[in-house]
GROMACS .gro file of C-alpha atoms in nm:
model
  375
    1ASP     CA    1   0.188  -0.108   1.840
    2VAL     CA    2  -0.122   0.061   2.017
    3TYR     CA    3  -0.360  -0.028   2.268
    4LYS     CA    4  -0.677   0.120   2.312
    5ARG     CA    5  -0.799   0.368   2.539
    6GLN     CA    6  -1.147   0.424   2.773
    7GLY     CA    7  -1.354   0.776   2.860
    8GLN     CA    8  -1.443   0.882   2.468
    9ASN     CA    9  -1.663   1.216   2.542
   10GLY     CA   10  -1.916   1.066   2.354
   11PHE     CA   11  -1.650   0.996   2.008
   12GLY     CA   12  -1.894   0.754   1.885
   13SER     CA   13  -1.899   0.397   2.000
   14GLN     CA   14  -1.629   0.216   2.052
   15PRO     CA   15  -1.627  -0.111   2.053
   16THR     CA   16  -1.594  -0.393   2.373
   17ASP     CA   17  -1.574  -0.729   2.468
   18LYS     CA   18  -1.821  -0.914   2.713
   19GLU     CA   19  -1.654  -0.809   3.030
   20GLY     CA   20  -1.726  -0.428   2.824
   21LYS     CA   21  -1.399  -0.322   2.796
   22SER     CA   22  -1.314  -0.192   2.484
   23VAL     CA   23  -1.119  -0.379   2.191
   24LEU     CA   24  -0.939  -0.122   1.915
   25PHE     CA   25  -0.625  -0.208   1.949
   26GLY     CA   26  -0.734  -0.388   2.257
   27LYS     CA   27  -0.428  -0.405   2.573
   28LYS     CA   28  -0.484  -0.832   2.554
   29THR     CA   29  -0.422  -1.038   2.917
   30GLN     CA   30  -0.439  -1.454   2.810
   31PRO     CA   31  -0.308  -1.567   2.493
   32LEU     CA   32  -0.419  -1.488   2.126
   33LEU     CA   33  -0.466  -1.665   1.833
   34GLY     CA   34  -0.375  -1.419   1.462
   35LEU     CA   35  -0.601  -1.453   1.289
   36ASP     CA   36  -0.551  -1.327   0.903
   37ILE     CA   37  -0.876  -1.316   0.751
   38THR     CA   38  -0.852  -1.278   0.313
   39THR     CA   39  -1.061  -1.293   0.044
   40SER     CA   40  -0.903  -1.670   0.001
   41SER     CA   41  -0.885  -1.729   0.341
   42VAL     CA   42  -0.901  -1.750   0.697
   43LYS     CA   43  -0.590  -1.849   0.814
   44LEU     CA   44  -0.556  -1.892   1.248
   45ILE     CA   45  -0.209  -1.904   1.421
   46GLU     CA   46  -0.085  -1.948   1.841
   47LEU     CA   47   0.171  -1.890   1.904
   48SER     CA   48   0.366  -1.964   2.214
   49GLN     CA   49   0.713  -1.835   2.359
   50SER     CA   50   0.968  -1.953   2.652
   51GLY     CA   51   1.303  -1.715   2.647
   52LYS     CA   52   1.331  -1.550   2.288
   53ARG     CA   53   1.204  -1.863   2.100
   54TYR     CA   54   0.889  -1.860   1.949
   55ARG     CA   55   0.674  -2.202   1.890
   56VAL     CA   56   0.351  -2.262   1.691
   57GLU     CA   57   0.144  -2.451   1.924
   58SER     CA   58  -0.150  -2.458   1.681
   59TYR     CA   59  -0.236  -2.382   1.290
   60SER     CA   60  -0.515  -2.397   1.093
   61ALA     CA   61  -0.694  -2.266   0.694
   62GLU     CA   62  -0.972  -2.241   0.560
   63PRO     CA   63  -1.114  -2.188   0.223
   64THR     CA   64  -1.279  -1.799   0.254
   65PRO     CA   65  -1.685  -1.938   0.099
   66PRO     CA   66  -1.797  -1.686  -0.217
   67SER     CA   67  -1.818  -1.365  -0.217
   68SER     CA   68  -1.738  -1.333   0.170
   69VAL     CA   69  -1.519  -1.121   0.116
   70ASN     CA   70  -1.515  -0.924  -0.149
   71GLU     CA   71  -1.077  -0.738  -0.103
   72LYS     CA   72  -1.111  -0.560   0.284
   73ALA     CA   73  -1.407  -0.559   0.342
   74ILE     CA   74  -1.680  -0.872   0.579
   75VAL     CA   75  -1.990  -0.876   0.290
   76ASP     CA   76  -2.077  -1.205   0.466
   77ALA     CA   77  -1.966  -1.198   0.796
   78LYS     CA   78  -2.147  -1.489   0.955
   79ALA     CA   79  -2.039  -1.751   0.606
   80VAL     CA   80  -1.686  -1.606   0.763
   81GLY     CA   81  -1.791  -1.636   1.122
   82GLU     CA   82  -1.855  -2.043   0.958
   83ALA     CA   83  -1.486  -2.076   0.839
   84ILE     CA   84  -1.321  -1.949   1.130
   85ARG     CA   85  -1.491  -2.176   1.362
   86ARG     CA   86  -1.390  -2.415   1.132
   87ALA     CA   87  -1.056  -2.334   1.121
   88ALA     CA   88  -1.060  -2.296   1.493
   89LYS     CA   89  -1.211  -2.643   1.612
   90ARG     CA   90  -0.950  -2.816   1.315
   91ALA     CA   91  -0.631  -2.662   1.530
   92GLY     CA   92  -0.692  -2.717   1.823
   93ALA     CA   93  -0.623  -2.397   1.953
   94LYS     CA   94  -0.719  -2.355   2.343
   95ALA     CA   95  -0.696  -1.926   2.356
   96THR     CA   96  -1.091  -1.826   2.250
   97ASP     CA   97  -0.929  -1.453   2.192
   98VAL     CA   98  -0.795  -1.307   1.851
   99ALA     CA   99  -0.596  -1.043   1.740
  100VAL     CA  100  -0.711  -0.921   1.390
  101ALA     CA  101  -0.628  -0.698   1.142
  102ILE     CA  102  -0.759  -0.394   0.911
  103SER     CA  103  -0.575  -0.341   0.679
  104GLY     CA  104  -0.349  -0.036   0.556
  105ASP     CA  105  -0.640   0.126   0.286
  106ALA     CA  106  -0.881   0.143   0.595
  107ALA     CA  107  -0.659   0.286   0.867
  108ILE     CA  108  -0.559   0.689   0.924
  109THR     CA  109  -0.264   0.700   1.039
  110LYS     CA  110  -0.065   1.028   1.193
  111VAL     CA  111   0.136   1.141   1.424
  112ILE     CA  112   0.099   1.455   1.598
  113GLN     CA  113   0.267   1.615   1.805
  114MET     CA  114   0.171   1.746   2.182
  115PRO     CA  115   0.329   1.933   2.548
  116SER     CA  116   0.542   1.655   2.668
  117SER     CA  117   0.406   1.825   3.057
  118LEU     CA  118   0.057   1.727   2.955
  119SER     CA  119  -0.055   1.459   3.238
  120GLU     CA  120  -0.235   1.136   3.053
  121ARG     CA  121  -0.581   1.249   3.122
  122ASP     CA  122  -0.547   1.601   2.887
  123LEU     CA  123  -0.340   1.386   2.675
  124GLU     CA  124  -0.676   1.165   2.576
  125GLY     CA  125  -0.891   1.541   2.625
  126GLN     CA  126  -0.584   1.705   2.336
  127VAL     CA  127  -0.589   1.442   2.094
  128GLU     CA  128  -0.973   1.363   2.105
  129ILE     CA  129  -0.971   1.745   2.029
  130GLN     CA  130  -0.707   1.722   1.743
  131ALA     CA  131  -0.878   1.348   1.610
  132ASP     CA  132  -1.130   1.534   1.438
  133GLN     CA  133  -0.869   1.739   1.194
  134TYR     CA  134  -0.760   1.448   1.070
  135ILE     CA  135  -1.035   1.206   1.028
  136PRO     CA  136  -1.218   1.265   0.744
  137PHE     CA  137  -1.536   1.116   0.850
  138PRO     CA  138  -1.801   1.263   1.112
  139MET     CA  139  -1.645   1.172   1.470
  140GLU     CA  140  -1.991   0.911   1.530
  141GLU     CA  141  -1.915   0.730   1.224
  142VAL     CA  142  -1.489   0.655   1.380
  143SER     CA  143  -1.329   0.488   1.635
  144PHE     CA  144  -0.978   0.572   1.707
  145ASP     CA  145  -0.665   0.490   1.950
  146TYR     CA  146  -0.353   0.698   1.979
  147GLU     CA  147   0.060   0.578   2.145
  148VAL     CA  148   0.259   0.770   2.312
  149VAL     CA  149   0.544   0.758   2.079
  150GLY     CA  150   0.837   0.977   2.295
  151PRO     CA  151   0.995   1.295   2.250
  152ASN     CA  152   0.955   1.471   2.003
  153GLU     CA  153   1.347   1.477   1.755
  154LYS     CA  154   1.287   1.885   1.687
  155ASP     CA  155   1.156   2.004   2.025
  156PRO     CA  156   1.230   1.784   2.336
  157GLU     CA  157   0.926   1.995   2.511
  158LEU     CA  158   0.748   1.828   2.208
  159MET     CA  159   0.617   1.463   2.243
  160ASP     CA  160   0.521   1.267   1.915
  161VAL     CA  161   0.165   1.055   2.025
  162LEU     CA  162   0.035   0.847   1.724
  163LEU     CA  163  -0.347   0.838   1.591
  164VAL     CA  164  -0.547   0.599   1.445
  165ALA     CA  165  -0.843   0.577   1.312
  166THR     CA  166  -1.106   0.404   1.151
  167ARG     CA  167  -1.401   0.324   1.062
  168THR     CA  168  -1.561   0.176   1.257
  169ASP     CA  169  -1.741  -0.059   1.074
  170ASN     CA  170  -1.424  -0.222   0.895
  171VAL     CA  171  -1.414  -0.254   1.329
  172ASP     CA  172  -1.774  -0.378   1.402
  173GLN     CA  173  -1.756  -0.660   0.993
  174ARG     CA  174  -1.484  -0.813   1.237
  175GLN     CA  175  -1.564  -0.836   1.552
  176SER     CA  176  -1.895  -1.009   1.421
  177ALA     CA  177  -1.727  -1.233   1.287
  178VAL     CA  178  -1.547  -1.354   1.510
  179THR     CA  179  -1.815  -1.317   1.758
  180ALA     CA  180  -1.994  -1.582   1.435
  181ALA     CA  181  -1.711  -1.832   1.444
  182GLY     CA  182  -1.828  -1.845   1.936
  183LEU     CA  183  -1.417  -1.620   2.010
  184ALA     CA  184  -1.380  -1.319   2.112
  185THR     CA  185  -1.215  -1.015   1.951
  186GLN     CA  186  -0.982  -0.904   2.183
  187VAL     CA  187  -0.732  -0.676   1.932
  188VAL     CA  188  -0.792  -0.577   1.673
  189ASP     CA  189  -0.422  -0.421   1.491
  190VAL     CA  190  -0.328  -0.291   1.149
  191GLU     CA  191  -0.199  -0.522   0.906
  192ALA     CA  192   0.063  -0.275   0.879
  193PHE     CA  193   0.188  -0.317   1.280
  194ALA     CA  194   0.119  -0.633   1.197
  195LEU     CA  195   0.346  -0.682   0.943
  196GLU     CA  196   0.674  -0.518   1.116
  197ASN     CA  197   0.572  -0.712   1.424
  198ALA     CA  198   0.598  -1.020   1.231
  199CYS     CA  199   0.916  -0.857   1.035
  200GLN     CA  200   1.106  -0.969   1.358
  201LEU     CA  201   1.044  -1.236   1.275
  202MET     CA  202   1.274  -1.298   0.932
  203SER     CA  203   1.565  -1.074   1.112
  204HIS     CA  204   1.753  -1.402   1.070
  205GLN     CA  205   1.687  -1.358   0.633
  206VAL     CA  206   1.840  -0.929   0.736
  207PRO     CA  207   2.222  -0.766   0.713
  208ASP     CA  208   2.286  -0.697   1.063
  209GLY     CA  209   1.905  -0.845   1.245
  210GLY     CA  210   1.790  -0.575   0.994
  211MET     CA  211   1.942  -0.287   1.181
  212GLY     CA  212   2.122  -0.004   0.968
  213GLN     CA  213   1.898  -0.181   0.619
  214ALA     CA  214   1.625  -0.080   0.410
  215VAL     CA  215   1.440  -0.432   0.378
  216ALA     CA  216   1.125  -0.462   0.118
  217VAL     CA  217   0.908  -0.710   0.181
  218VAL     CA  218   0.631  -0.816  -0.083
  219ASP     CA  219   0.404  -0.987   0.077
  220ILE     CA  220   0.129  -1.171  -0.210
  221GLY     CA  221  -0.223  -1.261  -0.202
  222ALA     CA  222  -0.531  -1.376  -0.376
  223SER     CA  223  -0.668  -1.045  -0.489
  224SER     CA  224  -0.377  -0.764  -0.330
  225THR     CA  225  -0.022  -0.771  -0.246
  226THR     CA  226   0.155  -0.522   0.035
  227PHE     CA  227   0.451  -0.355  -0.072
  228SER     CA  228   0.629  -0.209   0.218
  229VAL     CA  229   0.929  -0.147   0.337
  230LEU     CA  230   1.160  -0.188   0.616
  231LYS     CA  231   1.434   0.026   0.807
  232ASP     CA  232   1.607  -0.084   1.091
  233LEU     CA  233   1.251  -0.339   1.118
  234LYS     CA  234   1.035  -0.007   1.138
  235VAL     CA  235   0.765   0.026   0.815
  236ILE     CA  236   0.828   0.329   0.709
  237TYR     CA  237   0.674   0.331   0.347
  238THR     CA  238   0.374   0.105   0.222
  239ARG     CA  239   0.106   0.075  -0.076
  240ASP     CA  240  -0.135  -0.202  -0.121
  241PHE     CA  241  -0.244  -0.269  -0.500
  242ASN     CA  242  -0.462  -0.491  -0.635
  243PHE     CA  243  -0.263  -0.795  -0.755
  244GLY     CA  244  -0.246  -1.144  -0.649
  245GLY     CA  245  -0.221  -1.520  -0.693
  246GLN     CA  246  -0.638  -1.563  -0.864
  247GLN     CA  247  -0.463  -1.447  -1.108
  248LEU     CA  248  -0.307  -1.693  -1.224
  249THR     CA  249  -0.524  -1.991  -1.117
  250GLU     CA  250  -0.814  -1.764  -1.333
  251GLU     CA  251  -0.517  -1.802  -1.609
  252ILE     CA  252  -0.481  -2.126  -1.596
  253MET     CA  253  -0.912  -2.176  -1.618
  254ARG     CA  254  -0.907  -1.910  -1.934
  255THR     CA  255  -0.622  -2.123  -2.073
  256TYR     CA  256  -0.741  -2.545  -1.960
  257GLY     CA  257  -1.104  -2.456  -1.930
  258LEU     CA  258  -1.090  -2.611  -1.563
  259SER     CA  259  -1.360  -2.473  -1.314
  260MET     CA  260  -1.134  -2.223  -1.019
  261GLU     CA  261  -1.144  -2.521  -0.771
  262ASP     CA  262  -0.957  -2.714  -0.979
  263ALA     CA  263  -0.734  -2.470  -1.133
  264GLY     CA  264  -0.642  -2.391  -0.724
  265ARG     CA  265  -0.604  -2.748  -0.737
  266ALA     CA  266  -0.385  -2.790  -1.047
  267LYS     CA  267  -0.254  -2.453  -0.880
  268LYS     CA  268  -0.050  -2.559  -0.647
  269GLN     CA  269   0.053  -2.951  -0.659
  270GLY     CA  270   0.070  -3.006  -1.061
  271GLY     CA  271  -0.045  -3.157  -1.317
  272LEU     CA  272  -0.062  -2.963  -1.572
  273PRO     CA  273   0.058  -2.962  -1.959
  274SER     CA  274   0.324  -2.939  -2.003
  275ASN     CA  275   0.236  -2.568  -2.223
  276TYR     CA  276   0.256  -2.430  -1.832
  277GLN     CA  277   0.615  -2.373  -1.752
  278PRO     CA  278   0.611  -2.082  -2.142
  279GLU     CA  279   0.281  -1.991  -2.143
  280VAL     CA  280   0.075  -1.911  -1.839
  281LEU     CA  281   0.330  -1.938  -1.547
  282GLU     CA  282   0.646  -1.762  -1.673
  283PRO     CA  283   0.386  -1.448  -1.816
  284PHE     CA  284   0.232  -1.431  -1.450
  285ILE     CA  285   0.610  -1.397  -1.298
  286ASP     CA  286   0.721  -1.155  -1.575
  287ASP     CA  287   0.408  -0.934  -1.415
  288ILE     CA  288   0.547  -0.962  -1.066
  289THR     CA  289   0.797  -0.847  -1.146
  290GLN     CA  290   0.718  -0.527  -1.363
  291GLN     CA  291   0.455  -0.518  -1.010
  292VAL     CA  292   0.794  -0.517  -0.804
  293SER     CA  293   0.894  -0.266  -0.954
  294ARG     CA  294   0.726  -0.048  -1.035
  295SER     CA  295   0.670  -0.070  -0.713
  296LEU     CA  296   0.997   0.066  -0.592
  297GLN     CA  297   0.992   0.377  -0.824
  298PHE     CA  298   0.736   0.474  -0.654
  299TYR     CA  299   0.887   0.443  -0.258
  300LEU     CA  300   1.140   0.619  -0.460
  301ALA     CA  301   0.957   0.881  -0.606
  302SER     CA  302   0.775   0.957  -0.251
  303GLY     CA  303   1.053   1.154  -0.071
  304GLY     CA  304   1.395   1.301  -0.043
  305GLY     CA  305   1.701   1.053   0.071
  306ARG     CA  306   1.445   0.749  -0.032
  307GLU     CA  307   1.783   0.450  -0.213
  308GLN     CA  308   1.748   0.126  -0.377
  309PRO     CA  309   1.669  -0.127  -0.094
  310ASP     CA  310   1.981  -0.431   0.033
  311ILE     CA  311   1.687  -0.646   0.042
  312ILE     CA  312   1.418  -0.738  -0.162
  313LEU     CA  313   1.200  -1.071   0.098
  314VAL     CA  314   0.880  -1.190  -0.147
  315CYS     CA  315   0.599  -1.324   0.082
  316GLY     CA  316   0.268  -1.534   0.048
  317GLY     CA  317   0.149  -1.786  -0.194
  318CYS     CA  318   0.380  -1.687  -0.444
  319ALA     CA  319   0.660  -1.653  -0.301
  320ASN     CA  320   0.642  -2.081  -0.355
  321ILE     CA  321   0.670  -2.066  -0.695
  322PRO     CA  322   1.007  -2.203  -0.805
  323GLY     CA  323   1.281  -1.928  -0.902
  324ILE     CA  324   1.088  -1.636  -0.775
  325ALA     CA  325   1.333  -1.494  -0.608
  326ASP     CA  326   1.576  -1.539  -0.879
  327VAL     CA  327   1.386  -1.364  -1.204
  328ILE     CA  328   1.278  -1.044  -0.898
  329SER     CA  329   1.628  -1.025  -0.805
  330SER     CA  330   1.836  -1.072  -1.142
  331ARG     CA  331   1.566  -0.790  -1.288
  332VAL     CA  332   1.554  -0.543  -0.995
  333GLY     CA  333   1.895  -0.582  -0.920
  334ILE     CA  334   1.885  -0.580  -0.517
  335PRO     CA  335   1.941  -0.963  -0.390
  336THR     CA  336   1.622  -1.105  -0.313
  337GLU     CA  337   1.492  -1.422  -0.117
  338ILE     CA  338   1.174  -1.575   0.019
  339GLY     CA  339   1.024  -1.438   0.322
  340ASP     CA  340   1.061  -1.723   0.632
  341PRO     CA  341   0.862  -1.643   0.931
  342LEU     CA  342   0.888  -1.928   1.114
  343GLY     CA  343   1.310  -1.962   0.987
  344GLN     CA  344   1.346  -1.967   1.411
  345MET     CA  345   1.092  -2.126   1.511
  346LYS     CA  346   0.979  -2.464   1.773
  347ILE     CA  347   0.684  -2.664   1.531
  348SER     CA  348   0.487  -2.828   1.713
  349SER     CA  349   0.405  -3.167   1.606
  350LYS     CA  350  -0.013  -3.099   1.595
  351ALA     CA  351   0.094  -2.763   1.379
  352LYS     CA  352   0.312  -2.916   1.159
  353SER     CA  353  -0.008  -3.185   1.079
  354GLN     CA  354  -0.192  -2.882   0.942
  355GLY     CA  355   0.078  -2.777   0.729
  356VAL     CA  356   0.209  -2.510   0.920
  357ASN     CA  357   0.573  -2.486   0.707
  358LYS     CA  358   0.393  -2.546   0.365
  359ASP     CA  359   0.178  -2.196   0.437
  360ALA     CA  360   0.498  -2.079   0.591
  361THR     CA  361   0.534  -1.796   0.330
  362ALA     CA  362   0.138  -1.645   0.331
  363LEU     CA  363   0.187  -1.633   0.745
  364LEU     CA  364   0.342  -1.241   0.812
  365THR     CA  365  -0.035  -1.111   0.902
  366ALA     CA  366  -0.200  -1.441   1.094
  367CYS     CA  367   0.231  -1.409   1.247
  368GLY     CA  368   0.243  -1.057   1.380
  369LEU     CA  369  -0.103  -1.041   1.480
  370ALA     CA  370   0.013  -1.326   1.738
  371LEU     CA  371   0.305  -1.203   1.812
  372ARG     CA  372   0.030  -0.949   2.018
  373SER     CA  373   0.001  -1.187   2.279
  374PHE     CA  374   0.359  -1.137   2.435
  375ASP     CA  375   0.396  -0.647   2.427
   0.00000   0.00000   0.00000
């Protein structure tokens, strides 16, 4: 969980809000809407907190205009902004400040060591000097931030500092879309951090609340999937790859000669011929299982001492395919459940009417961002 400090000393243009405060990983002052922008939809969720319980106050999702988001890049900020505006209006959200995320692929994260004796001001200067070594772009094109993690385990005279950087373009694209919607960007996060935040919400599904456990989370989006492994609810591995629910929609289009829109509707609502299950859906489930199995192999090969995760949580729109958790579990031999970040939450009637329960499995990033309200 990273926040932006001021004083860049010529380190490139830092995004600021209308009062001139820096927003990259910014500190919030009031409730934030978690805004997840993907190739298929913009999802917007507002949470409130009472004691240790969260409540969904408002929610809405709108389809992303065609070709306005390419993979993780916003190509048409104005069109995306219109979709965000519609979502905010339909949700009836009170908050006008949002938290958005850039993809893990677009961020450089690195834990660096600094002398513990440095004052806050000196630390800032030293991080800027070090940042240049790790960032493969000219510094004037970069927005970066850091947070002190704590004392270094091996050398008490050093502290670990998390450095996060991205091309300023990635931040600007999201800010432009949010501004076009008439809202204000308060926080720009990284999807992996949002996921880590949201995994607290699924800890009730994991033995011992995730402590001492390795949990794999497979978040299947429309065009890309993120496979992450968390140990003690902290992300220790993450991998994005091009695979998602859109492949199933395209297969339905091809097999039955439907338009993209009709295929998407049929996928969600049913009504396809009887050969759909054996000839279209089951091969797609096989593909998902192969992707999970492959990701597990990559993870196990990524470092010494890696062990099979204790449990797999499947999230994203495809998690709603009946029986998918059972198929994955039986093929890869690890207990598998559908991840539900809303499982322990109260839900307002307004959010219920917008179908938040139906979309729950696809709300990891949005929920993780909305949780930034309570930092």
